[in-house]
Short mmCIF file of C-alpha atoms and ligand atoms in Angstrom, two decimals:
data_model
loop_
_atom_site.label_atom_id
_atom_site.label_comp_id
_atom_site.label_asym_id
_atom_site.label_seq_id
_atom_site.Cartn_x
_atom_site.Cartn_y
_atom_site.Cartn_z
CA MET A 1 -23.10 -6.14 -20.14
CA THR A 2 -19.79 -4.22 -20.10
CA GLU A 3 -19.06 -2.69 -16.75
CA LYS A 4 -17.46 0.68 -16.16
CA ILE A 5 -13.76 0.60 -15.22
CA PHE A 6 -13.25 2.13 -11.79
CA GLN A 7 -10.62 2.48 -9.10
CA ILE A 8 -10.99 2.25 -5.35
CA ALA A 9 -8.22 4.09 -3.50
CA ILE A 10 -7.43 2.99 0.04
CA ASP A 11 -4.85 5.11 1.82
CA GLY A 12 -3.70 5.30 5.41
CA PRO A 13 -0.79 4.71 7.77
CA ALA A 14 0.92 1.37 8.48
CA GLY A 15 -1.34 -1.13 10.22
CA SER A 16 -4.58 0.77 9.61
CA GLY A 17 -6.05 -2.31 7.89
CA LYS A 18 -5.64 -1.24 4.26
CA SER A 19 -4.40 -4.50 2.80
CA THR A 20 -6.82 -6.71 4.74
CA ILE A 21 -9.78 -4.61 3.64
CA ALA A 22 -8.55 -4.19 0.06
CA LYS A 23 -8.08 -7.95 -0.33
CA ALA A 24 -11.56 -8.70 1.04
CA VAL A 25 -13.22 -6.06 -1.17
CA ALA A 26 -11.32 -7.26 -4.26
CA GLU A 27 -12.58 -10.77 -3.69
CA ARG A 28 -16.19 -9.67 -3.20
CA LEU A 29 -16.19 -7.39 -6.25
CA CYS A 30 -14.09 -9.72 -8.44
CA ILE A 31 -11.58 -6.96 -9.20
CA ASP A 32 -7.77 -6.88 -8.93
CA TYR A 33 -6.03 -5.88 -5.71
CA ILE A 34 -2.81 -3.93 -6.07
CA ASP A 35 -0.66 -3.56 -2.97
CA THR A 36 1.55 -0.56 -3.77
CA GLY A 37 3.40 -0.88 -0.44
CA ALA A 38 4.63 -4.28 -1.68
CA MET A 39 6.13 -2.49 -4.70
CA TYR A 40 8.14 -0.07 -2.50
CA ARG A 41 9.11 -3.03 -0.32
CA ALA A 42 10.26 -5.04 -3.35
CA PHE A 43 12.40 -2.15 -4.52
CA ALA A 44 13.81 -1.79 -0.98
CA CYS A 45 14.83 -5.44 -1.28
CA LYS A 46 16.56 -4.72 -4.57
CA ILE A 47 18.47 -1.84 -2.96
CA LYS A 48 19.55 -4.09 -0.11
CA ASN A 49 20.68 -6.91 -2.43
CA SER A 50 22.54 -4.56 -4.77
CA GLY A 51 24.42 -2.82 -1.98
CA ILE A 52 24.11 0.60 -3.69
CA ASP A 53 23.93 3.86 -1.77
CA MET A 54 20.31 4.88 -2.41
CA TYR A 55 21.24 8.56 -2.11
CA ASP A 56 23.62 8.23 -5.10
CA GLU A 57 21.19 9.40 -7.77
CA ALA A 58 23.03 7.91 -10.78
CA ALA A 59 23.27 4.49 -9.12
CA LEU A 60 19.62 4.70 -8.06
CA GLU A 61 18.43 5.57 -11.59
CA LYS A 62 20.46 2.70 -13.03
CA LEU A 63 19.02 0.27 -10.49
CA LEU A 64 15.47 1.47 -11.23
CA ASP A 65 16.08 0.90 -14.97
CA GLU A 66 17.18 -2.65 -14.21
CA THR A 67 14.19 -3.44 -11.98
CA ASP A 68 10.97 -5.18 -12.88
CA ILE A 69 8.17 -5.30 -10.30
CA ASP A 70 4.92 -7.09 -11.02
CA PHE A 71 2.11 -9.15 -9.48
CA SER A 72 0.93 -12.56 -10.56
CA LYS A 73 -1.81 -14.64 -8.95
CA GLY A 74 -1.41 -12.83 -5.63
CA ASP A 75 2.39 -13.05 -5.62
CA THR A 76 4.74 -10.06 -5.65
CA LEU A 77 7.49 -10.56 -8.22
CA LEU A 78 10.83 -8.78 -8.19
CA ASP A 79 12.61 -9.41 -11.48
CA GLY A 80 10.40 -12.45 -11.93
CA VAL A 81 11.18 -13.92 -8.50
CA LYS A 82 8.53 -14.32 -5.79
CA VAL A 83 9.36 -12.08 -2.80
CA ASN A 84 6.12 -12.32 -0.75
CA ASP A 85 7.78 -13.15 2.56
CA ILE A 86 11.17 -11.47 2.43
CA ILE A 87 9.59 -8.05 1.87
CA ARG A 88 7.70 -8.25 5.19
CA THR A 89 10.60 -8.07 7.64
CA PRO A 90 10.98 -5.03 9.95
CA GLU A 91 14.27 -4.19 8.21
CA ILE A 92 12.61 -4.02 4.78
CA SER A 93 9.65 -2.06 6.22
CA MET A 94 12.01 0.66 7.36
CA LEU A 95 14.06 0.63 4.14
CA ALA A 96 10.84 0.83 2.06
CA SER A 97 9.72 3.86 4.04
CA LYS A 98 13.12 5.50 3.42
CA CYS A 99 13.39 4.71 -0.30
CA SER A 100 9.77 5.75 -0.90
CA ALA A 101 10.80 9.32 -0.05
CA LEU A 102 13.08 9.45 -3.12
CA GLY A 103 11.74 11.22 -6.22
CA PRO A 104 13.03 8.78 -8.89
CA VAL A 105 11.58 5.80 -6.98
CA ARG A 106 8.14 7.40 -6.69
CA LYS A 107 8.20 8.47 -10.34
CA LYS A 108 8.80 4.94 -11.60
CA LEU A 109 6.42 3.17 -9.23
CA VAL A 110 3.57 5.69 -9.60
CA ALA A 111 3.75 5.35 -13.41
CA LEU A 112 3.66 1.57 -13.06
CA GLN A 113 0.66 1.75 -10.71
CA GLN A 114 -1.24 4.07 -13.07
CA LYS A 115 -0.64 1.63 -15.90
CA MET A 116 -1.85 -1.31 -13.79
CA GLY A 117 -5.11 0.48 -13.00
CA GLU A 118 -6.00 2.03 -16.32
CA SER A 119 -7.35 -0.94 -18.24
CA LYS A 120 -9.21 -2.83 -15.52
CA SER A 121 -11.05 -2.08 -12.30
CA VAL A 122 -8.77 -2.21 -9.29
CA ILE A 123 -8.63 -1.60 -5.59
CA MET A 124 -5.25 -0.14 -4.74
CA ASP A 125 -3.86 0.57 -1.31
CA GLY A 126 -0.99 2.84 -0.32
CA ARG A 127 -0.22 6.35 0.89
CA ASP A 128 -0.87 8.51 -2.19
CA ILE A 129 -3.43 6.61 -4.25
CA GLY A 130 -6.28 9.09 -3.77
CA THR A 131 -4.01 12.14 -3.98
CA VAL A 132 -1.51 11.28 -6.75
CA VAL A 133 -1.90 7.88 -8.43
CA PHE A 134 -5.66 8.11 -9.10
CA PRO A 135 -6.80 11.59 -8.03
CA LYS A 136 -9.98 11.07 -10.06
CA ALA A 137 -10.83 7.67 -8.53
CA PRO A 138 -14.58 7.56 -7.89
CA PHE A 139 -14.03 5.84 -4.53
CA LYS A 140 -11.50 7.01 -1.97
CA PHE A 141 -11.09 5.87 1.60
CA PHE A 142 -8.62 6.90 4.26
CA LEU A 143 -8.24 4.36 7.04
CA VAL A 144 -6.96 5.33 10.46
CA ALA A 145 -6.53 3.57 13.83
CA THR A 146 -4.66 4.39 17.01
CA PRO A 147 -0.89 3.65 16.93
CA GLU A 148 -1.39 1.12 19.75
CA GLU A 149 -4.05 -0.82 17.81
CA ARG A 150 -1.94 -0.71 14.62
CA ALA A 151 1.12 -1.97 16.51
CA ALA A 152 -0.89 -4.81 18.08
CA ARG A 153 -2.13 -5.91 14.63
CA ARG A 154 1.38 -5.78 13.15
CA LEU A 155 2.83 -7.69 16.13
CA LYS A 156 0.30 -10.49 15.59
CA GLU A 157 1.27 -10.74 11.90
CA LEU A 158 5.01 -10.76 12.67
CA ILE A 159 4.68 -13.39 15.41
CA GLU A 160 2.63 -15.59 13.08
CA LYS A 161 5.53 -15.34 10.62
CA GLY A 162 8.00 -16.43 13.30
CA GLU A 163 9.66 -13.01 13.85
CA LYS A 164 10.92 -12.37 17.38
CA THR A 165 9.82 -8.91 18.47
CA THR A 166 7.87 -7.04 21.15
CA LEU A 167 4.92 -4.65 21.18
CA GLU A 168 7.25 -1.83 22.29
CA GLU A 169 9.58 -2.43 19.33
CA VAL A 170 6.73 -2.61 16.81
CA LEU A 171 5.08 0.52 18.24
CA ALA A 172 8.37 2.45 18.03
CA ASP A 173 8.81 1.29 14.41
CA ILE A 174 5.26 2.32 13.49
CA LYS A 175 5.70 5.76 15.04
CA GLN A 176 9.03 6.22 13.23
CA ARG A 177 7.48 5.18 9.90
CA ASP A 178 4.46 7.45 10.47
CA LEU A 179 6.85 10.35 10.98
CA GLN A 180 8.86 9.51 7.85
CA ASP A 181 5.77 8.88 5.69
CA THR A 182 3.94 12.06 6.77
CA THR A 183 6.88 14.46 6.73
CA ARG A 184 8.72 13.44 3.54
CA LYS A 185 9.00 16.26 0.99
CA ILE A 186 7.43 14.44 -1.95
CA THR A 187 3.76 13.49 -1.68
CA PRO A 188 3.64 12.69 2.04
CA LEU A 189 0.85 10.52 3.44
CA LYS A 190 -2.21 12.75 3.49
CA LYS A 191 -5.95 12.24 3.26
CA ALA A 192 -7.38 13.34 -0.10
CA GLU A 193 -9.98 16.06 0.50
CA ASP A 194 -12.69 13.94 -1.06
CA ALA A 195 -11.74 10.69 0.73
CA ARG A 196 -14.02 9.15 3.31
CA GLU A 197 -12.18 8.60 6.58
CA ILE A 198 -12.87 5.38 8.48
CA ASP A 199 -11.50 4.84 11.98
CA THR A 200 -10.96 1.07 12.08
CA THR A 201 -9.77 0.91 15.71
CA SER A 202 -12.87 -0.82 17.01
CA LEU A 203 -14.43 -2.05 13.77
CA SER A 204 -14.26 -5.62 12.48
CA ILE A 205 -12.90 -6.52 9.04
CA GLU A 206 -16.47 -7.31 7.93
CA GLU A 207 -17.74 -3.93 9.10
CA VAL A 208 -15.09 -1.94 7.21
CA THR A 209 -15.42 -4.14 4.10
CA GLY A 210 -19.18 -3.59 4.27
CA ILE A 211 -18.78 0.22 4.33
CA VAL A 212 -16.60 0.14 1.19
CA ILE A 213 -18.86 -2.27 -0.70
CA GLU A 214 -21.97 -0.32 0.26
CA GLU A 215 -20.48 2.83 -1.23
CA VAL A 216 -19.64 1.10 -4.54
CA LYS A 217 -23.08 -0.49 -4.66
CA LYS A 218 -24.79 2.83 -3.95
CA HIS A 219 -23.24 4.33 -7.06
CA GLY A 220 -24.14 1.34 -9.22
CA TYR A 221 -20.59 0.78 -10.44
CA CYS A 222 -20.37 -2.93 -10.04
CA GLN A 223 -23.08 -5.26 -11.26
CA THR A 224 -21.45 -8.29 -9.63
CA VAL A 225 -21.97 -7.06 -6.03
O1 LIG B 1 1.83 -0.15 3.14
P1 LIG B 1 3.24 -0.69 3.51
O2 LIG B 1 3.51 -0.64 4.99
O3 LIG B 1 3.49 -2.04 2.94
O4 LIG B 1 4.27 0.33 2.80
C1 LIG B 1 5.66 0.25 2.98
C2 LIG B 1 6.26 1.66 2.83
O5 LIG B 1 6.12 2.10 1.46
C3 LIG B 1 5.59 2.73 3.68
O6 LIG B 1 6.30 2.97 4.87
C4 LIG B 1 5.54 3.96 2.82
C5 LIG B 1 5.76 3.47 1.41
N1 LIG B 1 4.61 3.64 0.53
C6 LIG B 1 4.47 4.84 -0.12
O7 LIG B 1 5.25 5.77 0.11
N2 LIG B 1 3.48 5.01 -1.03
C7 LIG B 1 2.60 4.04 -1.28
N3 LIG B 1 1.65 4.24 -2.19
C8 LIG B 1 2.72 2.80 -0.60
C9 LIG B 1 3.72 2.62 0.32
#
């Protein structure tokens, strides 16, 4: 039986659990997971390596034209090179938040994301998936959690990766990124009116995954559930 193509949009601030939940749901539903934050992070890496001034529009457009961002078997590829780890540093987090406020960057990456999700079912996480990338997605979720809980989760991840940092530093970074992501002029982080909000502060990964899967199942979209 052919199944209907559908998109699940998962938006929310840094550390709200988007990628963990999206990965778990993708696995359960046998659909692709697309981490759009990784795409902004990969481009931030390209900006850093190139040394261009990202506010120089001509240089930015040229760099965008010369950039290829893709996913393969769970890896994030920048110009064909795996960048999974180097895009996760605090420096790249901040640069990704800054470059994601630029119109030409959003234009290119949003178009790429729409293409990735048009021919197959996907779960995509980011800041503008339910509002801009797939405004007609049949499933939209907006995850939230307190800044303290989000910082504690991020700290755990960073420490596991061998980064030396403190809860205070991570919390300050998260608050700064929240401010940048919610106040930027172009498509700031915002809950889509028809998105279901889930506060993940005191929920387990299984509980949040269960809420998302239940919703998909209820609407009979996926026969493999
Ligand atoms: O989800 P993340 O922390 O990996 O995202 C990194 C930055 O990219 C984030 O601070 C804002 C930006 N971003 C965005 O503007 N739009 C998206 N769809 C995804 C991420």
